[in-house]
């Protein structure tokens, strides 16, 4: 990997940054957070995404989040969390009567990954659908929305089935409430479960996730940024300054 960096047409400063990213991958996660706080922002980008994605040009500037306060998950940690969640579903749910429904946007690729993991271990293909909550939000009049509401894409009739609703971050619970309304408009599901990659707390409705990748205590002045390979070109979860309504 060092030979590859030396051969690339980079400045000495850029080579040092990328060397740092490669070395950083071998540090324990608890030490990473301490080290990252004292590094230049450009180097922090390389450390957050990892050497491979950084070399491909993936940076936080692509997402408009800024520089994170802390890295919560890298790609490998995300995959481990999803695998654990999928195994919990295998133990608790009837897979043959189950359908995943991802909340647009990042809930959709998360739902697909969970389905793929279950298929890998159990050889059962769970259908994956997606839901658009725009018309079900309680903070805006639908007539005022300046976006095109997309049709719900559910691969099967949800009536009588176990629906696993999937989202990236669980915060106030209002997004989940809207998604449940959208699903129930399509039929009376036997059961609706909730799977989230990150639960950050601050609930405003009595909603709890059944399957959680990671619980992250936050303040209302912070927000969680989730990046997915399918949408953003890289995997990662980080904590940022600045509140975000959910």
PDB file of C-alpha atoms in Angstrom:
ATOM      1  CA  UNK A   1       0.000   0.000   0.000  1.00  0.00           C
ATOM      2  CA  UNK A   2       2.915   2.342   0.767  1.00  0.00           C
ATOM      3  CA  UNK A   3       4.384   1.631  -2.670  1.00  0.00           C
ATOM      4  CA  UNK A   4       1.060   2.533  -4.254  1.00  0.00           C
ATOM      5  CA  UNK A   5       1.032   5.882  -2.444  1.00  0.00           C
ATOM      6  CA  UNK A   6       4.599   6.711  -3.478  1.00  0.00           C
ATOM      7  CA  UNK A   7       3.820   5.923  -7.101  1.00  0.00           C
ATOM      8  CA  UNK A   8       0.747   8.174  -7.199  1.00  0.00           C
ATOM      9  CA  UNK A   9       1.124  11.813  -8.372  1.00  0.00           C
ATOM     10  CA  UNK A  10       0.606  13.399  -4.930  1.00  0.00           C
ATOM     11  CA  UNK A  11       2.297  16.166  -3.012  1.00  0.00           C
ATOM     12  CA  UNK A  12       4.384  15.262   0.025  1.00  0.00           C
ATOM     13  CA  UNK A  13       1.638  16.655   2.266  1.00  0.00           C
ATOM     14  CA  UNK A  14      -1.010  14.448   0.632  1.00  0.00           C
ATOM     15  CA  UNK A  15       1.180  11.368   0.907  1.00  0.00           C
ATOM     16  CA  UNK A  16       1.634  11.982   4.631  1.00  0.00           C
ATOM     17  CA  UNK A  17      -2.128  12.343   5.092  1.00  0.00           C
ATOM     18  CA  UNK A  18      -2.813   9.052   3.376  1.00  0.00           C
ATOM     19  CA  UNK A  19      -0.041   7.267   5.225  1.00  0.00           C
ATOM     20  CA  UNK A  20      -1.703   8.476   8.429  1.00  0.00           C
ATOM     21  CA  UNK A  21      -5.058   7.044   7.325  1.00  0.00           C
ATOM     22  CA  UNK A  22      -3.531   3.634   6.689  1.00  0.00           C
ATOM     23  CA  UNK A  23      -1.710   3.524  10.022  1.00  0.00           C
ATOM     24  CA  UNK A  24      -4.821   4.755  11.844  1.00  0.00           C
ATOM     25  CA  UNK A  25      -6.868   1.745  10.719  1.00  0.00           C
ATOM     26  CA  UNK A  26      -4.864  -0.446  13.100  1.00  0.00           C
ATOM     27  CA  UNK A  27      -5.601   1.626  16.230  1.00  0.00           C
ATOM     28  CA  UNK A  28      -8.289   0.514  18.736  1.00  0.00           C
ATOM     29  CA  UNK A  29     -11.532   2.476  18.342  1.00  0.00           C
ATOM     30  CA  UNK A  30     -11.278   4.111  21.805  1.00  0.00           C
ATOM     31  CA  UNK A  31      -7.837   5.513  20.966  1.00  0.00           C
ATOM     32  CA  UNK A  32      -8.994   6.721  17.536  1.00  0.00           C
ATOM     33  CA  UNK A  33     -11.386   9.274  19.069  1.00  0.00           C
ATOM     34  CA  UNK A  34      -8.629  10.774  21.235  1.00  0.00           C
ATOM     35  CA  UNK A  35      -6.123  10.922  18.377  1.00  0.00           C
ATOM     36  CA  UNK A  36      -8.589  12.367  15.863  1.00  0.00           C
ATOM     37  CA  UNK A  37      -9.305  15.491  17.936  1.00  0.00           C
ATOM     38  CA  UNK A  38      -5.716  16.721  17.519  1.00  0.00           C
ATOM     39  CA  UNK A  39      -5.369  16.152  13.763  1.00  0.00           C
ATOM     40  CA  UNK A  40      -5.967  18.579  10.866  1.00  0.00           C
ATOM     41  CA  UNK A  41      -9.445  18.402   9.324  1.00  0.00           C
ATOM     42  CA  UNK A  42      -8.151  16.977   6.048  1.00  0.00           C
ATOM     43  CA  UNK A  43      -6.475  14.120   7.881  1.00  0.00           C
ATOM     44  CA  UNK A  44      -9.639  13.538   9.923  1.00  0.00           C
ATOM     45  CA  UNK A  45     -11.533  12.970   6.677  1.00  0.00           C
ATOM     46  CA  UNK A  46      -9.085  10.268   5.658  1.00  0.00           C
ATOM     47  CA  UNK A  47      -9.295   8.627   9.069  1.00  0.00           C
ATOM     48  CA  UNK A  48     -13.088   8.643   9.136  1.00  0.00           C
ATOM     49  CA  UNK A  49     -13.579   6.969   5.772  1.00  0.00           C
ATOM     50  CA  UNK A  50     -10.505   4.724   5.884  1.00  0.00           C
ATOM     51  CA  UNK A  51      -7.590   4.596   3.472  1.00  0.00           C
ATOM     52  CA  UNK A  52      -9.350   2.791   0.631  1.00  0.00           C
ATOM     53  CA  UNK A  53     -12.353   5.113   0.373  1.00  0.00           C
ATOM     54  CA  UNK A  54     -10.208   8.211   0.916  1.00  0.00           C
ATOM     55  CA  UNK A  55      -7.966   7.197  -2.004  1.00  0.00           C
ATOM     56  CA  UNK A  56     -11.090   6.934  -4.157  1.00  0.00           C
ATOM     57  CA  UNK A  57     -11.917  10.563  -3.369  1.00  0.00           C
ATOM     58  CA  UNK A  58     -14.657  10.080  -0.765  1.00  0.00           C
ATOM     59  CA  UNK A  59     -14.640  13.014   1.691  1.00  0.00           C
ATOM     60  CA  UNK A  60     -17.077  14.529   4.134  1.00  0.00           C
ATOM     61  CA  UNK A  61     -17.375  17.629   1.998  1.00  0.00           C
ATOM     62  CA  UNK A  62     -19.420  15.495  -0.395  1.00  0.00           C
ATOM     63  CA  UNK A  63     -22.153  15.234   2.223  1.00  0.00           C
ATOM     64  CA  UNK A  64     -22.179  18.770   3.639  1.00  0.00           C
ATOM     65  CA  UNK A  65     -21.844  17.516   7.219  1.00  0.00           C
ATOM     66  CA  UNK A  66     -18.530  19.153   8.053  1.00  0.00           C
ATOM     67  CA  UNK A  67     -15.940  17.498  10.272  1.00  0.00           C
ATOM     68  CA  UNK A  68     -17.341  15.071  12.875  1.00  0.00           C
ATOM     69  CA  UNK A  69     -16.890  15.370  16.638  1.00  0.00           C
ATOM     70  CA  UNK A  70     -16.551  11.603  16.870  1.00  0.00           C
ATOM     71  CA  UNK A  71     -16.622   8.579  14.628  1.00  0.00           C
ATOM     72  CA  UNK A  72     -19.335   6.173  15.798  1.00  0.00           C
ATOM     73  CA  UNK A  73     -19.042   3.455  13.165  1.00  0.00           C
ATOM     74  CA  UNK A  74     -16.774   2.633  10.255  1.00  0.00           C
ATOM     75  CA  UNK A  75     -17.826   0.307   7.460  1.00  0.00           C
ATOM     76  CA  UNK A  76     -16.695  -2.873   9.213  1.00  0.00           C
ATOM     77  CA  UNK A  77     -18.479  -1.942  12.443  1.00  0.00           C
ATOM     78  CA  UNK A  78     -21.660  -1.192  10.490  1.00  0.00           C
ATOM     79  CA  UNK A  79     -21.554  -4.605   8.846  1.00  0.00           C
ATOM     80  CA  UNK A  80     -21.054  -6.309  12.212  1.00  0.00           C
ATOM     81  CA  UNK A  81     -24.010  -4.437  13.707  1.00  0.00           C
ATOM     82  CA  UNK A  82     -26.269  -5.369  10.797  1.00  0.00           C
ATOM     83  CA  UNK A  83     -25.182  -9.007  11.000  1.00  0.00           C
ATOM     84  CA  UNK A  84     -26.019  -9.110  14.715  1.00  0.00           C
ATOM     85  CA  UNK A  85     -29.415  -7.503  14.079  1.00  0.00           C
ATOM     86  CA  UNK A  86     -30.165 -10.006  11.315  1.00  0.00           C
ATOM     87  CA  UNK A  87     -29.316 -12.941  13.616  1.00  0.00           C
ATOM     88  CA  UNK A  88     -31.655 -11.538  16.269  1.00  0.00           C
ATOM     89  CA  UNK A  89     -34.419 -11.469  13.646  1.00  0.00           C
ATOM     90  CA  UNK A  90     -33.650 -15.063  12.658  1.00  0.00           C
ATOM     91  CA  UNK A  91     -34.152 -16.117  16.274  1.00  0.00           C
ATOM     92  CA  UNK A  92     -37.276 -14.078  17.026  1.00  0.00           C
ATOM     93  CA  UNK A  93     -39.316 -13.782  13.817  1.00  0.00           C
ATOM     94  CA  UNK A  94     -41.024 -16.033  11.305  1.00  0.00           C
ATOM     95  CA  UNK A  95     -38.809 -15.342   8.299  1.00  0.00           C
ATOM     96  CA  UNK A  96     -41.211 -16.905   5.795  1.00  0.00           C
ATOM     97  CA  UNK A  97     -43.919 -14.425   6.749  1.00  0.00           C
ATOM     98  CA  UNK A  98     -41.659 -11.379   7.019  1.00  0.00           C
ATOM     99  CA  UNK A  99     -41.194  -8.372   4.757  1.00  0.00           C
ATOM    100  CA  UNK A 100     -38.673  -5.543   5.140  1.00  0.00           C
ATOM    101  CA  UNK A 101     -39.844  -1.975   4.502  1.00  0.00           C
ATOM    102  CA  UNK A 102     -37.137   0.689   4.372  1.00  0.00           C
ATOM    103  CA  UNK A 103     -37.896   4.346   5.033  1.00  0.00           C
ATOM    104  CA  UNK A 104     -36.491   6.477   2.233  1.00  0.00           C
ATOM    105  CA  UNK A 105     -33.685   7.150   1.855  1.00  0.00           C
ATOM    106  CA  UNK A 106     -31.068   5.294   3.846  1.00  0.00           C
ATOM    107  CA  UNK A 107     -33.513   2.904   5.409  1.00  0.00           C
ATOM    108  CA  UNK A 108     -33.908   1.256   2.000  1.00  0.00           C
ATOM    109  CA  UNK A 109     -30.299   0.043   1.494  1.00  0.00           C
ATOM    110  CA  UNK A 110     -30.182  -0.956   5.168  1.00  0.00           C
ATOM    111  CA  UNK A 111     -33.281  -3.103   4.669  1.00  0.00           C
ATOM    112  CA  UNK A 112     -31.728  -4.706   1.590  1.00  0.00           C
ATOM    113  CA  UNK A 113     -28.533  -5.522   3.464  1.00  0.00           C
ATOM    114  CA  UNK A 114     -30.483  -7.147   6.297  1.00  0.00           C
ATOM    115  CA  UNK A 115     -32.421  -9.225   3.790  1.00  0.00           C
ATOM    116  CA  UNK A 116     -29.196 -10.298   2.069  1.00  0.00           C
ATOM    117  CA  UNK A 117     -27.624 -11.364   5.384  1.00  0.00           C
ATOM    118  CA  UNK A 118     -30.650 -13.473   6.284  1.00  0.00           C
ATOM    119  CA  UNK A 119     -30.628 -15.073   2.848  1.00  0.00           C
ATOM    120  CA  UNK A 120     -26.924 -15.884   3.260  1.00  0.00           C
ATOM    121  CA  UNK A 121     -27.453 -17.802   6.509  1.00  0.00           C
ATOM    122  CA  UNK A 122     -31.015 -19.118   6.246  1.00  0.00           C
ATOM    123  CA  UNK A 123     -31.460 -19.362   2.451  1.00  0.00           C
ATOM    124  CA  UNK A 124     -34.764 -17.502   2.766  1.00  0.00           C
ATOM    125  CA  UNK A 125     -35.325 -14.418   0.634  1.00  0.00           C
ATOM    126  CA  UNK A 126     -37.302 -11.816   2.591  1.00  0.00           C
ATOM    127  CA  UNK A 127     -39.016  -9.278   0.297  1.00  0.00           C
ATOM    128  CA  UNK A 128     -37.813  -5.682   0.563  1.00  0.00           C
ATOM    129  CA  UNK A 129     -40.027  -2.663  -0.024  1.00  0.00           C
ATOM    130  CA  UNK A 130     -39.772   1.059   0.594  1.00  0.00           C
ATOM    131  CA  UNK A 131     -42.055   3.732   1.950  1.00  0.00           C
ATOM    132  CA  UNK A 132     -42.246   7.488   1.414  1.00  0.00           C
ATOM    133  CA  UNK A 133     -43.472   9.359   4.496  1.00  0.00           C
ATOM    134  CA  UNK A 134     -43.835  12.805   2.880  1.00  0.00           C
ATOM    135  CA  UNK A 135     -47.649  12.761   2.918  1.00  0.00           C
ATOM    136  CA  UNK A 136     -47.790  11.436   6.474  1.00  0.00           C
ATOM    137  CA  UNK A 137     -45.568  13.936   8.269  1.00  0.00           C
ATOM    138  CA  UNK A 138     -47.183  15.848  11.133  1.00  0.00           C
ATOM    139  CA  UNK A 139     -44.978  18.947  10.885  1.00  0.00           C
ATOM    140  CA  UNK A 140     -46.084  20.168   7.460  1.00  0.00           C
ATOM    141  CA  UNK A 141     -49.263  20.537   5.463  1.00  0.00           C
ATOM    142  CA  UNK A 142     -48.960  18.102   2.501  1.00  0.00           C
ATOM    143  CA  UNK A 143     -50.259  20.828   0.185  1.00  0.00           C
ATOM    144  CA  UNK A 144     -47.231  22.951   1.078  1.00  0.00           C
ATOM    145  CA  UNK A 145     -44.668  20.293   0.213  1.00  0.00           C
ATOM    146  CA  UNK A 146     -42.631  21.208  -2.847  1.00  0.00           C
ATOM    147  CA  UNK A 147     -41.472  17.650  -3.475  1.00  0.00           C
ATOM    148  CA  UNK A 148     -42.840  14.890  -5.598  1.00  0.00           C
ATOM    149  CA  UNK A 149     -44.376  12.231  -3.393  1.00  0.00           C
ATOM    150  CA  UNK A 150     -43.356   8.821  -4.657  1.00  0.00           C
ATOM    151  CA  UNK A 151     -45.630   5.803  -4.767  1.00  0.00           C
ATOM    152  CA  UNK A 152     -45.119   3.273  -1.985  1.00  0.00           C
ATOM    153  CA  UNK A 153     -43.150   0.315  -3.347  1.00  0.00           C
ATOM    154  CA  UNK A 154     -44.215  -2.743  -1.397  1.00  0.00           C
ATOM    155  CA  UNK A 155     -43.333  -6.061  -3.087  1.00  0.00           C
ATOM    156  CA  UNK A 156     -46.129  -8.015  -1.366  1.00  0.00           C
ATOM    157  CA  UNK A 157     -49.436  -7.424   0.396  1.00  0.00           C
ATOM    158  CA  UNK A 158     -48.578  -6.537   3.998  1.00  0.00           C
ATOM    159  CA  UNK A 159     -51.912  -7.810   5.338  1.00  0.00           C
ATOM    160  CA  UNK A 160     -51.284 -10.639   7.778  1.00  0.00           C
ATOM    161  CA  UNK A 161     -47.498 -10.319   7.530  1.00  0.00           C
ATOM    162  CA  UNK A 162     -44.745  -9.303   9.936  1.00  0.00           C
ATOM    163  CA  UNK A 163     -43.367  -5.996   8.688  1.00  0.00           C
ATOM    164  CA  UNK A 164     -39.874  -4.967   9.778  1.00  0.00           C
ATOM    165  CA  UNK A 165     -39.630  -1.213   9.351  1.00  0.00           C
ATOM    166  CA  UNK A 166     -36.024  -0.105   8.814  1.00  0.00           C
ATOM    167  CA  UNK A 167     -34.454   3.341   9.264  1.00  0.00           C
ATOM    168  CA  UNK A 168     -30.958   4.691   9.822  1.00  0.00           C
ATOM    169  CA  UNK A 169     -31.520   6.869  12.928  1.00  0.00           C
ATOM    170  CA  UNK A 170     -34.272   6.781  15.546  1.00  0.00           C
ATOM    171  CA  UNK A 171     -34.718  10.161  17.215  1.00  0.00           C
ATOM    172  CA  UNK A 172     -38.080  11.704  18.149  1.00  0.00           C
ATOM    173  CA  UNK A 173     -40.099   8.823  16.711  1.00  0.00           C
ATOM    174  CA  UNK A 174     -42.157  11.018  14.407  1.00  0.00           C
ATOM    175  CA  UNK A 175     -40.606   9.595  11.233  1.00  0.00           C
ATOM    176  CA  UNK A 176     -41.479   6.078  12.400  1.00  0.00           C
ATOM    177  CA  UNK A 177     -45.030   7.112  13.274  1.00  0.00           C
ATOM    178  CA  UNK A 178     -45.497   8.511   9.792  1.00  0.00           C
ATOM    179  CA  UNK A 179     -44.057   5.349   8.234  1.00  0.00           C
ATOM    180  CA  UNK A 180     -46.440   3.133  10.234  1.00  0.00           C
ATOM    181  CA  UNK A 181     -49.390   5.199   9.015  1.00  0.00           C
ATOM    182  CA  UNK A 182     -48.169   4.757   5.439  1.00  0.00           C
ATOM    183  CA  UNK A 183     -47.850   0.981   5.882  1.00  0.00           C
ATOM    184  CA  UNK A 184     -51.257   0.575   7.535  1.00  0.00           C
ATOM    185  CA  UNK A 185     -52.827   2.407   4.618  1.00  0.00           C
ATOM    186  CA  UNK A 186     -51.635  -0.515   2.474  1.00  0.00           C
ATOM    187  CA  UNK A 187     -53.141  -3.230   4.685  1.00  0.00           C
ATOM    188  CA  UNK A 188     -53.446  -4.531   8.242  1.00  0.00           C
ATOM    189  CA  UNK A 189     -50.089  -6.051   9.086  1.00  0.00           C
ATOM    190  CA  UNK A 190     -50.046  -8.807  11.678  1.00  0.00           C
ATOM    191  CA  UNK A 191     -47.123  -7.149  13.418  1.00  0.00           C
ATOM    192  CA  UNK A 192     -44.824  -4.184  12.823  1.00  0.00           C
ATOM    193  CA  UNK A 193     -41.290  -4.272  14.213  1.00  0.00           C
ATOM    194  CA  UNK A 194     -38.706  -1.515  14.076  1.00  0.00           C
ATOM    195  CA  UNK A 195     -35.023  -1.941  13.207  1.00  0.00           C
ATOM    196  CA  UNK A 196     -32.652   1.037  13.339  1.00  0.00           C
ATOM    197  CA  UNK A 197     -28.918   1.342  12.884  1.00  0.00           C
ATOM    198  CA  UNK A 198     -28.617   4.123  15.503  1.00  0.00           C
ATOM    199  CA  UNK A 199     -30.901   4.994  18.435  1.00  0.00           C
ATOM    200  CA  UNK A 200     -29.952   8.464  19.664  1.00  0.00           C
ATOM    201  CA  UNK A 201     -32.766   8.996  22.180  1.00  0.00           C
ATOM    202  CA  UNK A 202     -34.891  12.163  22.703  1.00  0.00           C
ATOM    203  CA  UNK A 203     -38.205  10.449  21.945  1.00  0.00           C
ATOM    204  CA  UNK A 204     -41.332  12.592  21.630  1.00  0.00           C
ATOM    205  CA  UNK A 205     -43.658   9.643  21.003  1.00  0.00           C
ATOM    206  CA  UNK A 206     -43.922   6.258  22.813  1.00  0.00           C
ATOM    207  CA  UNK A 207     -41.921   4.365  20.187  1.00  0.00           C
ATOM    208  CA  UNK A 208     -39.137   1.851  20.830  1.00  0.00           C
ATOM    209  CA  UNK A 209     -36.928  -0.064  18.402  1.00  0.00           C
ATOM    210  CA  UNK A 210     -36.980  -3.881  18.499  1.00  0.00           C
ATOM    211  CA  UNK A 211     -33.580  -4.246  16.814  1.00  0.00           C
ATOM    212  CA  UNK A 212     -30.814  -1.666  17.338  1.00  0.00           C
ATOM    213  CA  UNK A 213     -27.338  -1.523  15.849  1.00  0.00           C
ATOM    214  CA  UNK A 214     -25.992   0.929  18.415  1.00  0.00           C
ATOM    215  CA  UNK A 215     -27.407   3.154  21.173  1.00  0.00           C
ATOM    216  CA  UNK A 216     -25.762   6.583  21.112  1.00  0.00           C
ATOM    217  CA  UNK A 217     -26.577   9.117  23.862  1.00  0.00           C
ATOM    218  CA  UNK A 218     -26.681  12.593  22.304  1.00  0.00           C
ATOM    219  CA  UNK A 219     -27.673  16.139  23.144  1.00  0.00           C
ATOM    220  CA  UNK A 220     -30.297  18.059  21.205  1.00  0.00           C
ATOM    221  CA  UNK A 221     -27.466  20.281  19.904  1.00  0.00           C
ATOM    222  CA  UNK A 222     -25.910  17.340  18.064  1.00  0.00           C
ATOM    223  CA  UNK A 223     -26.846  15.304  15.018  1.00  0.00           C
ATOM    224  CA  UNK A 224     -25.973  11.925  13.597  1.00  0.00           C
ATOM    225  CA  UNK A 225     -24.681  11.567  10.044  1.00  0.00           C
ATOM    226  CA  UNK A 226     -25.058   8.161   8.377  1.00  0.00           C
ATOM    227  CA  UNK A 227     -23.312   7.454   5.085  1.00  0.00           C
ATOM    228  CA  UNK A 228     -24.191   4.427   2.946  1.00  0.00           C
ATOM    229  CA  UNK A 229     -22.180   3.009   0.079  1.00  0.00           C
ATOM    230  CA  UNK A 230     -25.303   2.686  -2.081  1.00  0.00           C
ATOM    231  CA  UNK A 231     -26.160   6.397  -1.753  1.00  0.00           C
ATOM    232  CA  UNK A 232     -23.069   8.264  -0.572  1.00  0.00           C
ATOM    233  CA  UNK A 233     -20.210   6.201  -1.954  1.00  0.00           C
ATOM    234  CA  UNK A 234     -18.944   5.137   1.484  1.00  0.00           C
ATOM    235  CA  UNK A 235     -20.093   3.632   4.798  1.00  0.00           C
ATOM    236  CA  UNK A 236     -19.789   5.416   8.135  1.00  0.00           C
ATOM    237  CA  UNK A 237     -21.616   6.973  11.067  1.00  0.00           C
ATOM    238  CA  UNK A 238     -20.407  10.073  12.881  1.00  0.00           C
ATOM    239  CA  UNK A 239     -21.523  12.628  15.445  1.00  0.00           C
ATOM    240  CA  UNK A 240     -21.716  16.299  14.404  1.00  0.00           C
ATOM    241  CA  UNK A 241     -22.518  19.660  15.987  1.00  0.00           C
ATOM    242  CA  UNK A 242     -25.858  21.172  15.081  1.00  0.00           C
ATOM    243  CA  UNK A 243     -29.366  19.868  15.827  1.00  0.00           C
ATOM    244  CA  UNK A 244     -31.387  18.050  13.233  1.00  0.00           C
ATOM    245  CA  UNK A 245     -35.128  17.425  13.315  1.00  0.00           C
ATOM    246  CA  UNK A 246     -36.217  13.815  12.926  1.00  0.00           C
TER     247      UNK A 246
END
